Amino acid sequence: MRYFSKGNMGPNLNLIVAVCENMGIGFKGELPWKLKSEMAYFSKMTKGTKDPSKKNAVIMGRKTWESIPKKFKPLPDRINVVLSTNKIEVAEGVLLCSSLEGAVAQLRQPPFNSVIETVWVIGGSSLYKASMDLPECHRLYLTHIKAMFECDTFFPTISPSFKVVSDPNVPQEVQEENGIKYEYKVYEKETSQN
Ligand SMILES: NC(=O)c1ccc[n+]([C@@H]2O[C@H](COP(=O)([O-])OP(=O)(O)OC[C@H]3O[C@@H](n4cnc5c(N)ncnc54)[C@H](OP(=O)(O)O)[C@@H]3O)[C@@H](O)[C@H]2O)c1
């Protein structure tokens, strides 16, 4: 068994999510909590590239797209991709795709493949599950919120093939905001190579 980076096979595909103690991620179409610094971490991680000439893409489900306030979307400095089985209205410049595999394939082709460094899956539930199963899936950036919130949307079970790793860009110490403690964790999908 070896670990390897898929960097040489096109952009990495990572997931980023914040979960509370019951693995909840959402309630009534919104985030169940208000954590400004955690949101800033999300922006920093999904915008950041090693190569300053490149950009990242964010892929999200239609409900997650709808959950973002109008003034904040499309998410700036990132290629926004929205998944829906319907021809919904999205802002100019936003890619609308009807399947996750189709979206990933499109981003790995010209003109996107030469400008995209990382593809970030940013929710929701079914998209997280489907993307963890994709061979392109590399890492899961998960914020563990050490509190319980009422939720109606949950993060799927994390397969044991995801192992905790460290990332120098991710703070290791426990964070605290509005009296709520949380911790950033990074998991990498173990892949066997023969
Ligand atoms: N805590 C976090 O980090 C976090 C992150 C993201 C979202 N959230 C929260 O999670 C909730 C939204 O997530 P959700 O799971 O309910 O919905 P979602 O995944 O954002 O959206 C579901 C919709 O996306 C489309 N879709 C999903 N997978 C697709 C696929 N493979 N192919 C084509 N279309 C696909 C479908 O749209 P159509 O019905 O139009 O076909 C589906 O009904 C909100 O409460 C939000 O605030 C939390």
PDB file of C-alpha atoms and ligand atoms in Angstrom:
ATOM      1  CA  MET A   1       0.000   0.000   0.000  1.00  0.00           C
ATOM      2  CA  ARG A   2       1.352   3.446  -0.950  1.00  0.00           C
ATOM      3  CA  TYR A   3       0.071   6.975  -0.758  1.00  0.00           C
ATOM      4  CA  PHE A   4       0.285   9.053  -3.877  1.00  0.00           C
ATOM      5  CA  SER A   5      -0.833  12.450  -4.997  1.00  0.00           C
ATOM      6  CA  LYS A   6      -3.045  12.675  -8.029  1.00  0.00           C
ATOM      7  CA  GLY A   7      -1.474  16.025  -8.873  1.00  0.00           C
ATOM      8  CA  ASN A   8       0.126  14.688 -12.026  1.00  0.00           C
ATOM      9  CA  MET A   9      -3.219  13.366 -13.308  1.00  0.00           C
ATOM     10  CA  GLY A  10      -5.028  16.706 -13.462  1.00  0.00           C
ATOM     11  CA  PRO A  11      -6.395  18.876 -10.677  1.00  0.00           C
ATOM     12  CA  ASN A  12      -6.871  17.248  -7.276  1.00  0.00           C
ATOM     13  CA  LEU A  13     -10.407  16.908  -6.050  1.00  0.00           C
ATOM     14  CA  ASN A  14     -10.883  17.823  -2.402  1.00  0.00           C
ATOM     15  CA  LEU A  15     -13.927  18.141  -0.181  1.00  0.00           C
ATOM     16  CA  ILE A  16     -14.443  20.820   2.444  1.00  0.00           C
ATOM     17  CA  VAL A  17     -17.138  20.739   5.114  1.00  0.00           C
ATOM     18  CA  ALA A  18     -17.956  21.795   8.654  1.00  0.00           C
ATOM     19  CA  VAL A  19     -19.825  19.258  10.787  1.00  0.00           C
ATOM     20  CA  CYS A  20     -21.167  19.375  14.324  1.00  0.00           C
ATOM     21  CA  GLU A  21     -21.202  16.497  16.804  1.00  0.00           C
ATOM     22  CA  ASN A  22     -24.141  14.675  15.172  1.00  0.00           C
ATOM     23  CA  MET A  23     -22.400  15.013  11.763  1.00  0.00           C
ATOM     24  CA  GLY A  24     -25.010  17.625  10.835  1.00  0.00           C
ATOM     25  CA  ILE A  25     -24.140  20.174   8.139  1.00  0.00           C
ATOM     26  CA  GLY A  26     -27.340  22.095   7.497  1.00  0.00           C
ATOM     27  CA  PHE A  27     -30.756  23.102   8.831  1.00  0.00           C
ATOM     28  CA  LYS A  28     -33.660  24.526   6.818  1.00  0.00           C
ATOM     29  CA  GLY A  29     -31.426  25.313   3.840  1.00  0.00           C
ATOM     30  CA  GLU A  30     -28.814  27.179   5.865  1.00  0.00           C
ATOM     31  CA  LEU A  31     -25.786  26.561   8.044  1.00  0.00           C
ATOM     32  CA  PRO A  32     -26.914  25.711  11.591  1.00  0.00           C
ATOM     33  CA  TRP A  33     -24.196  27.982  13.087  1.00  0.00           C
ATOM     34  CA  LYS A  34     -22.568  31.362  12.511  1.00  0.00           C
ATOM     35  CA  LEU A  35     -18.768  31.086  12.708  1.00  0.00           C
ATOM     36  CA  LYS A  36     -17.088  33.977  10.902  1.00  0.00           C
ATOM     37  CA  SER A  37     -13.519  32.685  11.198  1.00  0.00           C
ATOM     38  CA  GLU A  38     -14.575  29.246  10.000  1.00  0.00           C
ATOM     39  CA  MET A  39     -16.134  30.900   6.929  1.00  0.00           C
ATOM     40  CA  ALA A  40     -12.886  32.817   6.392  1.00  0.00           C
ATOM     41  CA  TYR A  41     -10.984  29.504   6.571  1.00  0.00           C
ATOM     42  CA  PHE A  42     -13.345  28.064   3.923  1.00  0.00           C
ATOM     43  CA  SER A  43     -12.631  31.048   1.646  1.00  0.00           C
ATOM     44  CA  LYS A  44      -8.886  30.898   2.202  1.00  0.00           C
ATOM     45  CA  MET A  45      -8.653  27.160   1.544  1.00  0.00           C
ATOM     46  CA  THR A  46     -10.887  27.136  -1.535  1.00  0.00           C
ATOM     47  CA  LYS A  47      -9.221  30.233  -3.061  1.00  0.00           C
ATOM     48  CA  GLY A  48      -5.601  29.345  -2.261  1.00  0.00           C
ATOM     49  CA  THR A  49      -3.300  28.054  -4.999  1.00  0.00           C
ATOM     50  CA  LYS A  50       0.408  27.241  -4.947  1.00  0.00           C
ATOM     51  CA  ASP A  51       0.700  28.541  -8.517  1.00  0.00           C
ATOM     52  CA  PRO A  52      -0.419  32.203  -8.581  1.00  0.00           C
ATOM     53  CA  SER A  53      -1.387  31.915 -12.260  1.00  0.00           C
ATOM     54  CA  LYS A  54      -3.999  29.251 -11.418  1.00  0.00           C
ATOM     55  CA  LYS A  55      -7.478  29.218  -9.917  1.00  0.00           C
ATOM     56  CA  ASN A  56      -9.591  26.671  -8.098  1.00  0.00           C
ATOM     57  CA  ALA A  57     -13.078  25.461  -8.913  1.00  0.00           C
ATOM     58  CA  VAL A  58     -15.896  24.883  -6.429  1.00  0.00           C
ATOM     59  CA  ILE A  59     -18.620  22.337  -7.196  1.00  0.00           C
ATOM     60  CA  MET A  60     -21.891  22.512  -5.275  1.00  0.00           C
ATOM     61  CA  GLY A  61     -25.410  21.146  -5.369  1.00  0.00           C
ATOM     62  CA  ARG A  62     -28.337  23.374  -6.302  1.00  0.00           C
ATOM     63  CA  LYS A  63     -29.522  23.768  -2.683  1.00  0.00           C
ATOM     64  CA  THR A  64     -26.072  24.828  -1.489  1.00  0.00           C
ATOM     65  CA  TRP A  65     -25.968  27.376  -4.331  1.00  0.00           C
ATOM     66  CA  GLU A  66     -29.377  28.670  -3.198  1.00  0.00           C
ATOM     67  CA  SER A  67     -28.161  28.856   0.412  1.00  0.00           C
ATOM     68  CA  ILE A  68     -25.464  31.405  -0.476  1.00  0.00           C
ATOM     69  CA  PRO A  69     -26.739  34.993  -0.102  1.00  0.00           C
ATOM     70  CA  LYS A  70     -27.021  36.795  -3.474  1.00  0.00           C
ATOM     71  CA  LYS A  71     -24.348  39.355  -2.598  1.00  0.00           C
ATOM     72  CA  PHE A  72     -21.761  36.608  -2.013  1.00  0.00           C
ATOM     73  CA  LYS A  73     -22.278  34.618  -5.223  1.00  0.00           C
ATOM     74  CA  PRO A  74     -20.754  33.503  -7.463  1.00  0.00           C
ATOM     75  CA  LEU A  75     -18.016  32.808  -4.905  1.00  0.00           C
ATOM     76  CA  PRO A  76     -15.271  35.230  -5.988  1.00  0.00           C
ATOM     77  CA  ASP A  77     -11.896  34.201  -7.472  1.00  0.00           C
ATOM     78  CA  ARG A  78     -13.120  30.638  -8.048  1.00  0.00           C
ATOM     79  CA  ILE A  79     -14.803  28.899 -10.967  1.00  0.00           C
ATOM     80  CA  ASN A  80     -18.298  28.155  -9.658  1.00  0.00           C
ATOM     81  CA  VAL A  81     -20.000  24.936 -10.784  1.00  0.00           C
ATOM     82  CA  VAL A  82     -23.596  24.170  -9.798  1.00  0.00           C
ATOM     83  CA  LEU A  83     -25.175  20.737 -10.191  1.00  0.00           C
ATOM     84  CA  SER A  84     -28.839  20.352 -10.992  1.00  0.00           C
ATOM     85  CA  THR A  85     -30.959  17.980 -13.025  1.00  0.00           C
ATOM     86  CA  ASN A  86     -32.967  21.037 -14.156  1.00  0.00           C
ATOM     87  CA  LYS A  87     -32.100  24.046 -16.292  1.00  0.00           C
ATOM     88  CA  ILE A  88     -32.036  26.502 -13.392  1.00  0.00           C
ATOM     89  CA  GLU A  89     -30.995  30.164 -13.545  1.00  0.00           C
ATOM     90  CA  VAL A  90     -27.425  30.766 -12.415  1.00  0.00           C
ATOM     91  CA  ALA A  91     -25.287  33.885 -12.576  1.00  0.00           C
ATOM     92  CA  GLU A  92     -23.192  34.665 -15.633  1.00  0.00           C
ATOM     93  CA  GLY A  93     -19.926  32.708 -15.740  1.00  0.00           C
ATOM     94  CA  VAL A  94     -21.275  29.918 -13.521  1.00  0.00           C
ATOM     95  CA  LEU A  95     -21.145  26.416 -15.008  1.00  0.00           C
ATOM     96  CA  LEU A  96     -24.357  24.437 -14.694  1.00  0.00           C
ATOM     97  CA  CYS A  97     -23.843  20.662 -14.948  1.00  0.00           C
ATOM     98  CA  SER A  98     -26.276  17.772 -14.739  1.00  0.00           C
ATOM     99  CA  SER A  99     -23.916  15.243 -13.145  1.00  0.00           C
ATOM    100  CA  LEU A 100     -20.881  15.195 -10.880  1.00  0.00           C
ATOM    101  CA  GLU A 101     -18.914  12.971 -13.254  1.00  0.00           C
ATOM    102  CA  GLY A 102     -19.761  15.341 -16.137  1.00  0.00           C
ATOM    103  CA  ALA A 103     -18.623  18.355 -14.131  1.00  0.00           C
ATOM    104  CA  VAL A 104     -15.333  16.730 -13.107  1.00  0.00           C
ATOM    105  CA  ALA A 105     -14.696  15.550 -16.669  1.00  0.00           C
ATOM    106  CA  GLN A 106     -15.368  19.067 -18.018  1.00  0.00           C
ATOM    107  CA  LEU A 107     -12.948  20.633 -15.518  1.00  0.00           C
ATOM    108  CA  ARG A 108     -10.236  18.166 -16.528  1.00  0.00           C
ATOM    109  CA  GLN A 109     -10.499  19.222 -20.190  1.00  0.00           C
ATOM    110  CA  PRO A 110      -9.424  22.397 -22.031  1.00  0.00           C
ATOM    111  CA  PRO A 111      -9.818  25.268 -21.376  1.00  0.00           C
ATOM    112  CA  PHE A 112     -10.212  24.486 -17.659  1.00  0.00           C
ATOM    113  CA  ASN A 113      -7.482  21.896 -17.032  1.00  0.00           C
ATOM    114  CA  SER A 114      -4.635  24.321 -17.659  1.00  0.00           C
ATOM    115  CA  VAL A 115      -5.994  26.983 -15.261  1.00  0.00           C
ATOM    116  CA  ILE A 116      -7.454  24.915 -12.424  1.00  0.00           C
ATOM    117  CA  GLU A 117      -5.238  23.760  -9.582  1.00  0.00           C
ATOM    118  CA  THR A 118      -7.786  22.169  -7.225  1.00  0.00           C
ATOM    119  CA  VAL A 119     -11.436  21.231  -7.553  1.00  0.00           C
ATOM    120  CA  TRP A 120     -13.257  21.681  -4.248  1.00  0.00           C
ATOM    121  CA  VAL A 121     -16.564  19.936  -3.587  1.00  0.00           C
ATOM    122  CA  ILE A 122     -18.403  22.222  -1.153  1.00  0.00           C
ATOM    123  CA  GLY A 123     -21.654  20.283  -0.528  1.00  0.00           C
ATOM    124  CA  GLY A 124     -24.247  19.208   0.108  1.00  0.00           C
ATOM    125  CA  SER A 125     -24.888  15.740   1.378  1.00  0.00           C
ATOM    126  CA  SER A 126     -25.269  13.549  -1.709  1.00  0.00           C
ATOM    127  CA  LEU A 127     -22.471  15.383  -3.487  1.00  0.00           C
ATOM    128  CA  TYR A 128     -20.094  14.743  -0.619  1.00  0.00           C
ATOM    129  CA  LYS A 129     -20.967  11.057  -0.693  1.00  0.00           C
ATOM    130  CA  ALA A 130     -20.591  10.710  -4.465  1.00  0.00           C
ATOM    131  CA  SER A 131     -17.323  12.647  -4.589  1.00  0.00           C
ATOM    132  CA  MET A 132     -15.662  10.636  -1.792  1.00  0.00           C
ATOM    133  CA  ASP A 133     -16.209   7.559  -3.979  1.00  0.00           C
ATOM    134  CA  LEU A 134     -14.621   9.123  -7.089  1.00  0.00           C
ATOM    135  CA  PRO A 135     -11.115   7.896  -7.981  1.00  0.00           C
ATOM    136  CA  GLU A 136     -10.083  11.579  -8.329  1.00  0.00           C
ATOM    137  CA  CYS A 137     -10.908  12.252  -4.646  1.00  0.00           C
ATOM    138  CA  HIS A 138      -7.752  13.220  -2.767  1.00  0.00           C
ATOM    139  CA  ARG A 139      -8.499  14.951   0.543  1.00  0.00           C
ATOM    140  CA  LEU A 140     -11.302  15.836   2.923  1.00  0.00           C
ATOM    141  CA  TYR A 141     -10.930  19.090   4.867  1.00  0.00           C
ATOM    142  CA  LEU A 142     -13.311  18.681   7.769  1.00  0.00           C
ATOM    143  CA  THR A 143     -14.020  21.157  10.546  1.00  0.00           C
ATOM    144  CA  HIS A 144     -15.190  19.344  13.678  1.00  0.00           C
ATOM    145  CA  ILE A 145     -17.487  21.677  15.589  1.00  0.00           C
ATOM    146  CA  LYS A 146     -17.504  20.522  19.196  1.00  0.00           C
ATOM    147  CA  ALA A 147     -21.153  21.313  19.860  1.00  0.00           C
ATOM    148  CA  MET A 148     -24.567  19.930  18.948  1.00  0.00           C
ATOM    149  CA  PHE A 149     -26.941  21.833  16.628  1.00  0.00           C
ATOM    150  CA  GLU A 150     -30.344  20.881  15.292  1.00  0.00           C
ATOM    151  CA  CYS A 151     -29.754  19.688  11.726  1.00  0.00           C
ATOM    152  CA  ASP A 152     -31.751  18.158   8.882  1.00  0.00           C
ATOM    153  CA  THR A 153     -28.804  17.534   6.526  1.00  0.00           C
ATOM    154  CA  PHE A 154     -25.858  15.323   7.424  1.00  0.00           C
ATOM    155  CA  PHE A 155     -22.384  14.394   6.248  1.00  0.00           C
ATOM    156  CA  PRO A 156     -22.169  10.777   5.035  1.00  0.00           C
ATOM    157  CA  THR A 157     -20.114   8.074   6.735  1.00  0.00           C
ATOM    158  CA  ILE A 158     -16.390   8.557   6.196  1.00  0.00           C
ATOM    159  CA  SER A 159     -14.766   5.406   4.854  1.00  0.00           C
ATOM    160  CA  PRO A 160     -11.785   4.028   6.829  1.00  0.00           C
ATOM    161  CA  SER A 161      -9.698   4.603   3.681  1.00  0.00           C
ATOM    162  CA  PHE A 162      -9.558   8.289   4.742  1.00  0.00           C
ATOM    163  CA  LYS A 163      -6.620   8.777   7.143  1.00  0.00           C
ATOM    164  CA  VAL A 164      -5.742  11.911   9.107  1.00  0.00           C
ATOM    165  CA  VAL A 165      -2.791  13.821   7.627  1.00  0.00           C
ATOM    166  CA  SER A 166      -1.312  17.221   8.393  1.00  0.00           C
ATOM    167  CA  ASP A 167      -1.333  20.223   6.093  1.00  0.00           C
ATOM    168  CA  PRO A 168       0.945  23.179   6.890  1.00  0.00           C
ATOM    169  CA  ASN A 169      -1.812  25.571   5.731  1.00  0.00           C
ATOM    170  CA  VAL A 170      -4.229  24.282   8.354  1.00  0.00           C
ATOM    171  CA  PRO A 171      -4.091  25.536  11.965  1.00  0.00           C
ATOM    172  CA  GLN A 172      -3.594  22.628  14.386  1.00  0.00           C
ATOM    173  CA  GLU A 173      -4.815  24.265  17.562  1.00  0.00           C
ATOM    174  CA  VAL A 174      -8.428  24.182  18.720  1.00  0.00           C
ATOM    175  CA  GLN A 175     -10.322  27.288  17.579  1.00  0.00           C
ATOM    176  CA  GLU A 176     -12.997  29.121  19.580  1.00  0.00           C
ATOM    177  CA  GLU A 177     -15.631  31.550  18.391  1.00  0.00           C
ATOM    178  CA  ASN A 178     -18.800  32.725  20.174  1.00  0.00           C
ATOM    179  CA  GLY A 179     -17.995  30.189  22.907  1.00  0.00           C
ATOM    180  CA  ILE A 180     -18.022  27.331  20.363  1.00  0.00           C
ATOM    181  CA  LYS A 181     -14.890  25.218  20.039  1.00  0.00           C
ATOM    182  CA  TYR A 182     -13.895  23.649  16.728  1.00  0.00           C
ATOM    183  CA  GLU A 183     -10.918  21.942  15.149  1.00  0.00           C
ATOM    184  CA  TYR A 184      -9.683  21.651  11.570  1.00  0.00           C
ATOM    185  CA  LYS A 185      -8.834  18.125  10.391  1.00  0.00           C
ATOM    186  CA  VAL A 186      -7.481  16.895   7.080  1.00  0.00           C
ATOM    187  CA  TYR A 187      -8.066  13.360   5.803  1.00  0.00           C
ATOM    188  CA  GLU A 188      -6.379  11.841   2.780  1.00  0.00           C
ATOM    189  CA  LYS A 189      -7.819   8.983   0.789  1.00  0.00           C
ATOM    190  CA  GLU A 190      -5.493   6.022   0.803  1.00  0.00           C
ATOM    191  CA  THR A 191      -5.105   4.544  -2.650  1.00  0.00           C
ATOM    192  CA  SER A 192      -3.339   1.342  -3.604  1.00  0.00           C
ATOM    193  CA  GLN A 193      -1.073   1.304  -6.609  1.00  0.00           C
ATOM    194  CA  ASN A 194       0.278  -1.830  -8.197  1.00  0.00           C
TER     195      ASN A 194
HETATM  196  N1  LIG B   1     -21.674  22.640   6.862  1.00  0.00           N
HETATM  197  C1  LIG B   1     -21.193  22.750   5.645  1.00  0.00           C
HETATM  198  O1  LIG B   1     -19.973  22.773   5.441  1.00  0.00           O
HETATM  199  C2  LIG B   1     -22.162  22.826   4.483  1.00  0.00           C
HETATM  200  C3  LIG B   1     -21.690  22.799   3.169  1.00  0.00           C
HETATM  201  C4  LIG B   1     -22.612  22.850   2.124  1.00  0.00           C
HETATM  202  C5  LIG B   1     -23.959  22.920   2.400  1.00  0.00           C
HETATM  203  N2  LIG B   1     -24.378  22.952   3.686  1.00  0.00           N
HETATM  204  C6  LIG B   1     -25.812  22.975   4.007  1.00  0.00           C
HETATM  205  O2  LIG B   1     -26.399  21.816   3.432  1.00  0.00           O
HETATM  206  C7  LIG B   1     -27.739  22.127   2.961  1.00  0.00           C
HETATM  207  C8  LIG B   1     -27.805  21.904   1.449  1.00  0.00           C
HETATM  208  O3  LIG B   1     -27.319  20.619   1.141  1.00  0.00           O
HETATM  209  P1  LIG B   1     -28.286  19.447   0.571  1.00  0.00           P
HETATM  210  O4  LIG B   1     -27.546  18.175   0.772  1.00  0.00           O
HETATM  211  O5  LIG B   1     -29.641  19.589   1.159  1.00  0.00           O
HETATM  212  O6  LIG B   1     -28.409  19.836  -0.969  1.00  0.00           O
HETATM  213  P2  LIG B   1     -27.340  20.048  -2.165  1.00  0.00           P
HETATM  214  O7  LIG B   1     -26.484  18.842  -2.339  1.00  0.00           O
HETATM  215  O8  LIG B   1     -26.658  21.344  -2.014  1.00  0.00           O
HETATM  216  O9  LIG B   1     -28.349  20.180  -3.367  1.00  0.00           O
HETATM  217  C9  LIG B   1     -29.110  19.058  -3.757  1.00  0.00           C
HETATM  218  C10 LIG B   1     -29.509  19.280  -5.192  1.00  0.00           C
HETATM  219  O10 LIG B   1     -28.345  19.404  -6.002  1.00  0.00           O
HETATM  220  C11 LIG B   1     -28.544  18.748  -7.238  1.00  0.00           C
HETATM  221  N3  LIG B   1     -27.627  17.613  -7.303  1.00  0.00           N
HETATM  222  C12 LIG B   1     -26.983  17.008  -6.265  1.00  0.00           C
HETATM  223  N4  LIG B   1     -26.204  16.017  -6.719  1.00  0.00           N
HETATM  224  C13 LIG B   1     -26.367  15.992  -8.061  1.00  0.00           C
HETATM  225  C14 LIG B   1     -25.821  15.190  -9.094  1.00  0.00           C
HETATM  226  N5  LIG B   1     -24.927  14.221  -8.825  1.00  0.00           N
HETATM  227  N6  LIG B   1     -26.207  15.437 -10.372  1.00  0.00           N
HETATM  228  C15 LIG B   1     -27.075  16.445 -10.658  1.00  0.00           C
HETATM  229  N7  LIG B   1     -27.628  17.242  -9.714  1.00  0.00           N
HETATM  230  C16 LIG B   1     -27.268  17.008  -8.437  1.00  0.00           C
HETATM  231  C17 LIG B   1     -30.003  18.357  -7.284  1.00  0.00           C
HETATM  232  O11 LIG B   1     -30.658  19.519  -7.750  1.00  0.00           O
HETATM  233  P3  LIG B   1     -32.067  19.489  -8.546  1.00  0.00           P
HETATM  234  O12 LIG B   1     -33.078  19.101  -7.523  1.00  0.00           O
HETATM  235  O13 LIG B   1     -32.217  20.903  -9.017  1.00  0.00           O
HETATM  236  O14 LIG B   1     -31.909  18.502  -9.651  1.00  0.00           O
HETATM  237  C18 LIG B   1     -30.297  18.130  -5.802  1.00  0.00           C
HETATM  238  O15 LIG B   1     -31.660  18.218  -5.466  1.00  0.00           O
HETATM  239  C19 LIG B   1     -27.974  23.576   3.367  1.00  0.00           C
HETATM  240  O16 LIG B   1     -28.577  23.587   4.648  1.00  0.00           O
HETATM  241  C20 LIG B   1     -26.580  24.150   3.433  1.00  0.00           C
HETATM  242  O17 LIG B   1     -26.505  25.293   4.283  1.00  0.00           O
HETATM  243  C21 LIG B   1     -23.514  22.900   4.728  1.00  0.00           C
END
